[in-house]
Short mmCIF file of C-alpha atoms in Angstrom, two decimals:
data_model
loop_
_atom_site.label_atom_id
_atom_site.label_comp_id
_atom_site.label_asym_id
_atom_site.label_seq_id
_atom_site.Cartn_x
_atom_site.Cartn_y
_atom_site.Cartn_z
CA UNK A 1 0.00 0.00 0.00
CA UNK A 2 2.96 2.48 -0.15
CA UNK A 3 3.29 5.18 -2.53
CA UNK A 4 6.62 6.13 -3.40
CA UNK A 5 7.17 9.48 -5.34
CA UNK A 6 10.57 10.01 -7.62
CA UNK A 7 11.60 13.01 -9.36
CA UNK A 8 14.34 13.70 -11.43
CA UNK A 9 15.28 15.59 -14.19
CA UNK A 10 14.27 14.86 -17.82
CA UNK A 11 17.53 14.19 -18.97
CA UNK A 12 16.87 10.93 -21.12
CA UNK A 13 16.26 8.18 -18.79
CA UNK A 14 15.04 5.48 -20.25
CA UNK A 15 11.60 2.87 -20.11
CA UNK A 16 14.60 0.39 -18.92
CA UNK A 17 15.77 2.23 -16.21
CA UNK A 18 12.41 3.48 -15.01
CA UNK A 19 11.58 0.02 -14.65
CA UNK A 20 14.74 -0.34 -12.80
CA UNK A 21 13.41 2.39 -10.32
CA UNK A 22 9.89 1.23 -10.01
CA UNK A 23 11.38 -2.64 -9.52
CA UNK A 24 14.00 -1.22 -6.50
CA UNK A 25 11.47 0.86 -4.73
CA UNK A 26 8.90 -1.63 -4.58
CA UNK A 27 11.50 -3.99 -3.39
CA UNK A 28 13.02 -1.66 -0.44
CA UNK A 29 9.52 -1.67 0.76
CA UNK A 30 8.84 -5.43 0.71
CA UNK A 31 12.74 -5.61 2.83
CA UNK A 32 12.74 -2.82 4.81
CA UNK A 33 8.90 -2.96 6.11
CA UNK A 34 7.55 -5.99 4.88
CA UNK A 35 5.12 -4.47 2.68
CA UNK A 36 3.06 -6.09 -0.29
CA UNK A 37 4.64 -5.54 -3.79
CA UNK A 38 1.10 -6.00 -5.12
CA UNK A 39 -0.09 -2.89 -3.70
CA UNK A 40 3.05 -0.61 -3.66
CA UNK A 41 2.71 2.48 -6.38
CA UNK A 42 5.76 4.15 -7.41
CA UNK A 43 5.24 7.48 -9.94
CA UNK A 44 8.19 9.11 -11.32
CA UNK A 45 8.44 12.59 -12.17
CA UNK A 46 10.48 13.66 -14.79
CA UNK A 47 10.98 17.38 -14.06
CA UNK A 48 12.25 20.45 -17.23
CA UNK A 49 15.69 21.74 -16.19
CA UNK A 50 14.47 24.89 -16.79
CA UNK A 51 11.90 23.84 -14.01
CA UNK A 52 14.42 22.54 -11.25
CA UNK A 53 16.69 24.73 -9.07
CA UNK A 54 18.91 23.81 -6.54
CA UNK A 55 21.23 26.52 -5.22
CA UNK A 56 18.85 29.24 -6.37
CA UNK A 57 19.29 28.51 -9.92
CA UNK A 58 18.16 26.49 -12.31
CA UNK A 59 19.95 22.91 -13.64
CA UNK A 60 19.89 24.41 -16.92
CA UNK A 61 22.23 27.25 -15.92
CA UNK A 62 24.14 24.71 -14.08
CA UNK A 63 24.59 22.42 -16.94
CA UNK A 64 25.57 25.13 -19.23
CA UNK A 65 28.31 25.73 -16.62
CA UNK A 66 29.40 21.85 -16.81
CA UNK A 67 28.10 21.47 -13.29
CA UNK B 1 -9.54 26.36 0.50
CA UNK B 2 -9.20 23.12 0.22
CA UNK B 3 -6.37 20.86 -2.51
CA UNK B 4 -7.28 18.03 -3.82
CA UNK B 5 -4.62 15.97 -6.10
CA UNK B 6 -5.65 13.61 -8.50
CA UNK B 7 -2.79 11.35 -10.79
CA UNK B 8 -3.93 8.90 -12.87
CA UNK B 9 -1.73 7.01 -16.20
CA UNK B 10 -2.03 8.93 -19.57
CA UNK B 11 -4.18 6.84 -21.03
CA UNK B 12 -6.54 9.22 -22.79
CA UNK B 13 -8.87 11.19 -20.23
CA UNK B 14 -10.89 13.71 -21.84
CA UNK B 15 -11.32 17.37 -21.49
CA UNK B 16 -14.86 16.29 -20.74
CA UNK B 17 -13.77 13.98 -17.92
CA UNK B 18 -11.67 15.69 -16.35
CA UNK B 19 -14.13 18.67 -16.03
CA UNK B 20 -15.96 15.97 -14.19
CA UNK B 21 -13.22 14.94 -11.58
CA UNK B 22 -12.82 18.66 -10.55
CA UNK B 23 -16.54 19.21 -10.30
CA UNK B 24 -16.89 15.90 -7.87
CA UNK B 25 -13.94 16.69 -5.65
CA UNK B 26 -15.33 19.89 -5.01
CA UNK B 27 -18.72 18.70 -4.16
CA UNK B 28 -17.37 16.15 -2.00
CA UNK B 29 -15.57 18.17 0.18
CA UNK B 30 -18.67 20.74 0.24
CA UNK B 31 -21.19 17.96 0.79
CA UNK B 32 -18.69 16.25 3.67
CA UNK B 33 -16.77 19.17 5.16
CA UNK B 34 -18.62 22.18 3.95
CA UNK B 35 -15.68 23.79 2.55
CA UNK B 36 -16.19 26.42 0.06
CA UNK B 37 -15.82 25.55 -3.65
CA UNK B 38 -14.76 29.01 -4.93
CA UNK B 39 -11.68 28.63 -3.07
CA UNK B 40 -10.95 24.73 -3.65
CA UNK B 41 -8.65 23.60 -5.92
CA UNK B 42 -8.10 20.08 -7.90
CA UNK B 43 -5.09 19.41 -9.67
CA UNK B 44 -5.20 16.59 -12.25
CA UNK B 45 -1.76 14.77 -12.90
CA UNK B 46 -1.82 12.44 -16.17
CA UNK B 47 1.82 10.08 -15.78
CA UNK B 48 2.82 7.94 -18.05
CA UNK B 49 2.47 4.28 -18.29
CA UNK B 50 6.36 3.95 -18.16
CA UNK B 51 6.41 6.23 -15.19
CA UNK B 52 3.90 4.69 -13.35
CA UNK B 53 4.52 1.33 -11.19
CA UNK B 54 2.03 -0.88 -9.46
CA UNK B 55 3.03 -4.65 -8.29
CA UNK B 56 7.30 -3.87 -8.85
CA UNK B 57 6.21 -3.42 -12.59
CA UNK B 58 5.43 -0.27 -15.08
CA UNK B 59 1.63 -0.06 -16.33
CA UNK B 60 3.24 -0.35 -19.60
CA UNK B 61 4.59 -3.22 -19.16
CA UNK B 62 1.25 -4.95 -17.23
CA UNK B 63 -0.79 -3.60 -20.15
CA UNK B 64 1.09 -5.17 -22.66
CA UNK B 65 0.44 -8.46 -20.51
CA UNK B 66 -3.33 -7.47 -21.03
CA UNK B 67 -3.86 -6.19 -17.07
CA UNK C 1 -4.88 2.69 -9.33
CA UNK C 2 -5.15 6.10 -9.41
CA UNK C 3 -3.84 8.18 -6.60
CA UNK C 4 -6.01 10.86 -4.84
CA UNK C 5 -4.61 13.54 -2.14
CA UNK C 6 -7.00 15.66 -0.23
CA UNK C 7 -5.08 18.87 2.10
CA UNK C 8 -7.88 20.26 4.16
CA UNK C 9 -7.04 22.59 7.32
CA UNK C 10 -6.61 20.29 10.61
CA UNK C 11 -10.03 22.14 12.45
CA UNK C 12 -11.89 18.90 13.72
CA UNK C 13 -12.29 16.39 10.52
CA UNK C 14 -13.99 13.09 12.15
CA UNK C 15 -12.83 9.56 11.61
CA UNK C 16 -17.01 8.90 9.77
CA UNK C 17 -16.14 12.42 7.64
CA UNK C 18 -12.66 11.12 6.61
CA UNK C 19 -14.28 8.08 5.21
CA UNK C 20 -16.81 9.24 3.50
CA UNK C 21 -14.04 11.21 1.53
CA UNK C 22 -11.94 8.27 0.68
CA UNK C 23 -15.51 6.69 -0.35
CA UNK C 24 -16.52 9.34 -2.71
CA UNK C 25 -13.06 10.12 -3.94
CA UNK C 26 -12.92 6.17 -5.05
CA UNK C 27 -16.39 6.49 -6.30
CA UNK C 28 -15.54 9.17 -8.50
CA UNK C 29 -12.86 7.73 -9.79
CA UNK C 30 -14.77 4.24 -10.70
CA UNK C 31 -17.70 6.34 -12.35
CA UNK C 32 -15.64 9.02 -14.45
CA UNK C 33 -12.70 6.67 -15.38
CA UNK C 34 -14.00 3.43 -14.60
CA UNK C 35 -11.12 2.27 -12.12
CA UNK C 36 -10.58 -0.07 -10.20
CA UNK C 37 -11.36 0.63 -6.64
CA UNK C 38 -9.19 -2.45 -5.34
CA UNK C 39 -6.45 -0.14 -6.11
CA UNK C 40 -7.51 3.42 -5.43
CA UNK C 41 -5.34 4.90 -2.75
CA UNK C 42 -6.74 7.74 -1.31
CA UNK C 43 -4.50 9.71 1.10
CA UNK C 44 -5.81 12.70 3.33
CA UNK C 45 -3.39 15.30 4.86
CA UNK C 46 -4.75 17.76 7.81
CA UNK C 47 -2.71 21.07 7.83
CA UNK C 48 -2.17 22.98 11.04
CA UNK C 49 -3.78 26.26 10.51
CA UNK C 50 -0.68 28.01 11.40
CA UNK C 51 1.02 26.30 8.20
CA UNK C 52 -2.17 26.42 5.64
CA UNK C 53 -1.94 30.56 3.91
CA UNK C 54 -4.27 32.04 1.08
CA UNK C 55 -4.01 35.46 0.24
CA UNK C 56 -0.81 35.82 2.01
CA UNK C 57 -1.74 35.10 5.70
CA UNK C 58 -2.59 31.84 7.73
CA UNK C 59 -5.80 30.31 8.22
CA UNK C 60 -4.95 31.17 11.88
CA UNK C 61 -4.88 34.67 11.16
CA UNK C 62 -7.54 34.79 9.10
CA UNK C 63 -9.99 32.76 11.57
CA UNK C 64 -9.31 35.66 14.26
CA UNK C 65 -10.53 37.84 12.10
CA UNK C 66 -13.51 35.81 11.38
CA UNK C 67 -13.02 34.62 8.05
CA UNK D 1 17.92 21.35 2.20
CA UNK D 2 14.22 22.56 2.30
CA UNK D 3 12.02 21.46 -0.97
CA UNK D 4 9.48 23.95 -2.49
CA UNK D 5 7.28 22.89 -5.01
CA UNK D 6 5.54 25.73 -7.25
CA UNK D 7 2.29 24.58 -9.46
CA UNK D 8 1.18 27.07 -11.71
CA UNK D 9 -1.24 26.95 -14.83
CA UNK D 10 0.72 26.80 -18.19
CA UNK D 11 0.31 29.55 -20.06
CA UNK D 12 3.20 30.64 -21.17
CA UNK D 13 5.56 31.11 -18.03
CA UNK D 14 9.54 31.75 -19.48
CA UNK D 15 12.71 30.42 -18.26
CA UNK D 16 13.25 33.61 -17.25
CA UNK D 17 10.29 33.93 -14.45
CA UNK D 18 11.68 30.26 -13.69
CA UNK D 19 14.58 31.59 -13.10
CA UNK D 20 13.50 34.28 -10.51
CA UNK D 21 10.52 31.88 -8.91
CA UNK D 22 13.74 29.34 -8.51
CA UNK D 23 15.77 32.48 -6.76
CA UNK D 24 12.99 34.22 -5.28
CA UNK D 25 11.88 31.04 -3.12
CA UNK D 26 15.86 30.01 -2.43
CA UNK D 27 16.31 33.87 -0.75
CA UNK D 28 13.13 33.60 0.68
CA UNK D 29 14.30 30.31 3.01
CA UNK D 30 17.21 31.57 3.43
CA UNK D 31 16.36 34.90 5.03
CA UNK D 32 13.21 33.51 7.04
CA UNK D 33 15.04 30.35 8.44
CA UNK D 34 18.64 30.59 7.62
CA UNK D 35 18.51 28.29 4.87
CA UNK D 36 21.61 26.91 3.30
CA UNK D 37 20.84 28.03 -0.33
CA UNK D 38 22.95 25.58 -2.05
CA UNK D 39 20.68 22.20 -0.68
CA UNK D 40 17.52 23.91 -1.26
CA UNK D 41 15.59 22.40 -3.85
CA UNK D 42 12.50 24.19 -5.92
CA UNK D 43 10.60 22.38 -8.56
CA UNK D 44 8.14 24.29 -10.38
CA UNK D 45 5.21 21.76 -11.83
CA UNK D 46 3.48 24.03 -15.10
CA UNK D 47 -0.54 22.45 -15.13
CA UNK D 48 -2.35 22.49 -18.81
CA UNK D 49 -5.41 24.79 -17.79
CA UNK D 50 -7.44 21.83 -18.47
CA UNK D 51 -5.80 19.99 -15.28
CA UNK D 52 -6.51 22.65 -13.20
CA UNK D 53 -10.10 23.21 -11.40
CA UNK D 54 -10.69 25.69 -9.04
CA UNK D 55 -14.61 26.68 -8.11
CA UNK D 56 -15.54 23.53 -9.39
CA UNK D 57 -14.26 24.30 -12.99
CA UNK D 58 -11.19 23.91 -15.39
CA UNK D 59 -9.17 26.99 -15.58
CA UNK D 60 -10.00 26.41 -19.71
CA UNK D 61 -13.63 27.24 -19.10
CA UNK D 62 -12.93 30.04 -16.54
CA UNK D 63 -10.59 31.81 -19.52
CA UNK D 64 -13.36 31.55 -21.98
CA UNK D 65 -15.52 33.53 -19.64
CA UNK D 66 -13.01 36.23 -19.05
CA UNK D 67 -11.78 34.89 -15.55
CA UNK E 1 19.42 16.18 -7.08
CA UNK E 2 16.60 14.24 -7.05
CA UNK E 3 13.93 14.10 -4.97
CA UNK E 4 12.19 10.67 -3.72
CA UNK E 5 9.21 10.81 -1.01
CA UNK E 6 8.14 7.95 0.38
CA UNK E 7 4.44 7.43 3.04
CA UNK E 8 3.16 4.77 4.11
CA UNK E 9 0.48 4.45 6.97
CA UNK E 10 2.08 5.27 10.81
CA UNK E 11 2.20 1.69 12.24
CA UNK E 12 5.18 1.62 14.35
CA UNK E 13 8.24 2.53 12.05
CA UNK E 14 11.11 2.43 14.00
CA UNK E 15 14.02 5.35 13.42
CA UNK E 16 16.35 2.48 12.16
CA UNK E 17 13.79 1.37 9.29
CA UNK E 18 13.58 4.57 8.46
CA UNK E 19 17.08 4.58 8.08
CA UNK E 20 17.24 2.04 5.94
CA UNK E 21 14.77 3.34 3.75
CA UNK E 22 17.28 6.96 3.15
CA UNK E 23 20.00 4.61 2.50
CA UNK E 24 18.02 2.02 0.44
CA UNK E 25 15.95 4.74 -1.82
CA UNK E 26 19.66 7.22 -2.36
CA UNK E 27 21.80 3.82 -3.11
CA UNK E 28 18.71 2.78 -5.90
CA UNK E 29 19.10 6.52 -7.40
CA UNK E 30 22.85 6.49 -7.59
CA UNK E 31 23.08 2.90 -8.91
CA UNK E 32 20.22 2.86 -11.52
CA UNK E 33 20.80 6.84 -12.65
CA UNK E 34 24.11 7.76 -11.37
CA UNK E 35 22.64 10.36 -8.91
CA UNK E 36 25.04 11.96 -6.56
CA UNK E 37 23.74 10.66 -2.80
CA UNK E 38 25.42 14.15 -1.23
CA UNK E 39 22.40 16.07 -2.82
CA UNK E 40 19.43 13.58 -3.00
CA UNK E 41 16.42 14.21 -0.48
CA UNK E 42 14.24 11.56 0.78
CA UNK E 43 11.21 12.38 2.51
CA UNK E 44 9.10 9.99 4.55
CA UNK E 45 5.51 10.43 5.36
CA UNK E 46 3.52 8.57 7.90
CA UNK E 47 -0.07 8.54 7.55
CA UNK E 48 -2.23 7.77 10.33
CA UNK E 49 -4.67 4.66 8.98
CA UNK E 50 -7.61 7.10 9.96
CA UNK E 51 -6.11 8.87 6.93
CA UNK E 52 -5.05 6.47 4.44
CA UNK E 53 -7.54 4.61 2.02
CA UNK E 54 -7.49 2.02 -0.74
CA UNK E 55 -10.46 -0.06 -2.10
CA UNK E 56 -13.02 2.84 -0.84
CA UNK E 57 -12.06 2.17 3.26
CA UNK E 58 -9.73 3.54 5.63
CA UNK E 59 -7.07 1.10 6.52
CA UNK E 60 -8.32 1.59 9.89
CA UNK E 61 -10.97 -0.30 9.01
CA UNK E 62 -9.29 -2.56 6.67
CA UNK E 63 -7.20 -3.67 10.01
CA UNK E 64 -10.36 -4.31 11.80
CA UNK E 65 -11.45 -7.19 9.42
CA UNK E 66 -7.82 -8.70 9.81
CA UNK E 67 -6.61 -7.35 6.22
CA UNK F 1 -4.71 30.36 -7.95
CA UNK F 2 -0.89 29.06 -7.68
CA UNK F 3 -0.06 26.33 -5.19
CA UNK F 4 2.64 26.23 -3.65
CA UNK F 5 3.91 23.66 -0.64
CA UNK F 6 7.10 24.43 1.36
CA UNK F 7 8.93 21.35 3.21
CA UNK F 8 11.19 21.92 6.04
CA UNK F 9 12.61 19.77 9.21
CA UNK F 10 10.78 20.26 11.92
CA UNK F 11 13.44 21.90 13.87
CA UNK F 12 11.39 25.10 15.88
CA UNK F 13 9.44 26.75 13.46
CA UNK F 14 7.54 29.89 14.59
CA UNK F 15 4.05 31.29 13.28
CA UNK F 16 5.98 34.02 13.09
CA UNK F 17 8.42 32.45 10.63
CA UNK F 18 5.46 30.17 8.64
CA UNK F 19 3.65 33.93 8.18
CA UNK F 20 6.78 35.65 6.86
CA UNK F 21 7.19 32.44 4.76
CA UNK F 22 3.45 32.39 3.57
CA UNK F 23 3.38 36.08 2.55
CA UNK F 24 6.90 36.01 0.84
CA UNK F 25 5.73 33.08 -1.24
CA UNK F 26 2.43 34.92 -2.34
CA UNK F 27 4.36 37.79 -3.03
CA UNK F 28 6.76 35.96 -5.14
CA UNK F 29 4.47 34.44 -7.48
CA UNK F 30 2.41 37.97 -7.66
CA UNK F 31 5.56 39.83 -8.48
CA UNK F 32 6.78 37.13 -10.94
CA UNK F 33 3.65 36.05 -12.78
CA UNK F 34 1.37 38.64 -11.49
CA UNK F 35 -0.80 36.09 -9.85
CA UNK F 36 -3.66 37.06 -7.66
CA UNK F 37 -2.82 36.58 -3.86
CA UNK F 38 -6.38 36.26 -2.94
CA UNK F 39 -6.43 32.44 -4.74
CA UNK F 40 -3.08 31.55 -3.95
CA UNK F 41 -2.48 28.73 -1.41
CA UNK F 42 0.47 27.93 0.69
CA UNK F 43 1.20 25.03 2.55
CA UNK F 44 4.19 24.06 4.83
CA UNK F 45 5.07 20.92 6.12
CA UNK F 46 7.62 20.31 8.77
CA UNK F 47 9.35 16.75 8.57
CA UNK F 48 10.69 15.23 11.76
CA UNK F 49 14.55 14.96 11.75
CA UNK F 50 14.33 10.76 11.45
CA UNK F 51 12.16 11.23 8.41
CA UNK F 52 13.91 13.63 6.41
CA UNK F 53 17.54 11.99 4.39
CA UNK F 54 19.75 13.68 2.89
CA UNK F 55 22.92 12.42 1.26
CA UNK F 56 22.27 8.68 2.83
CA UNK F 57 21.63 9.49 5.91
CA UNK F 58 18.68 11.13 8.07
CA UNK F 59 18.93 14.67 9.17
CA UNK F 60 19.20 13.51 12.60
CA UNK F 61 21.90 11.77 12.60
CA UNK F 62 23.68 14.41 10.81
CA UNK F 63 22.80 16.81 13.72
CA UNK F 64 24.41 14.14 15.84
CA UNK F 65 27.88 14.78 13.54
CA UNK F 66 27.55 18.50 13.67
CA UNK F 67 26.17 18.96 10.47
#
């Protein structure tokens, strides 16, 4: 019955690796507190660089300064 | 004043529809709580199938297995 | 499997008013989208008035001045 | 290492106003509780006007009457 | 960077779990996307079961038939 | 109508300091996008110290390091 949350930036991840995500969350769940995989929902958000800031500026800026 | 968040997958949800979730919410929480429905607000997130996990596995992947 | 979150002010919301949300939030879901209520997850967050603001004050504030 | 998350409609915000909602928000912690600008996250999430309900309608239907 | 909350219902998760589930939900970012653990966030939630519903019932409820 | 929802540790916040953050957010998004304060909500949640992770670990036990 969990609901995990994951955001990121959109910076190309892949179906593969999402699944990779959605697969490990659901399974730190089932170890950690013994919840059911059946009824664990993960969403992932991918998130515009222009739309994330950390340090009071956006990851665009950052990237653009090979940060 | 209340906020009421609603995700669901991408899988085609009409303009019509989703007119329909925001005018429910707010009657529910008028008809349970009395709160006001000028000030509440629904927000309607549509994820993708990729993005979306249930059971350790993407929707995509359990609708191509015909769940 | 849809997810539903409802942020209401914490002023009194009973344990019969809190399901009735879940119950109609589910319902609405099933009737506009036809899901599955099995997997309808319906989480309900109560907000200390101190920490809930519209129109640049608290609901603390704003319930003093009998709003 | 506070998070603030922004939802606004989308109609037509620039990277520009990102920019200063992404600065704006990262002074704003700062100043009020010390804040350590360079773990403080902001995402801004932009909501298609059809997504977005307040007074039991979609912002679409507000904008055609003039709201 | 990124950003990963987790809830689940409040029944008695210990601070050591919780732990676990920081180390278990930064490791899964850094492994599957490369993520650097110094600036991802977890965030936990605990829900009180008064709070929480799936299948149109509180898992208050839920608990009281034995599910 | 913006939403916006401000997560800190729970580390001794005052209503003093969740109004200053309340009207500084409103302000922000009415100087930026020339939003309406009236229909703009703000919500802050304050995270225990066990339930907040950053880099690996939870905020607590970084306290415990000096951090």
């Amino acid at each position: 019955m969990p609901y995990v949350n994951i955001k990121v930036t959109r910076e190309g991840v892949t179906a593969e690796q999402k699944s990779e995500l959605i697969k490990g969350a659901t399974d730190l769940l089932a170890r950690v507190l013994g919840k059911n995989p059946a009824t664990t929902v993960v969403v992932i958000d991918e998130v515009d660089t222009d739309n994330w800031g950390i340090g009071g500026e956006s990851v665009t800026k950052r990237r653009l300064r090979g940060l």
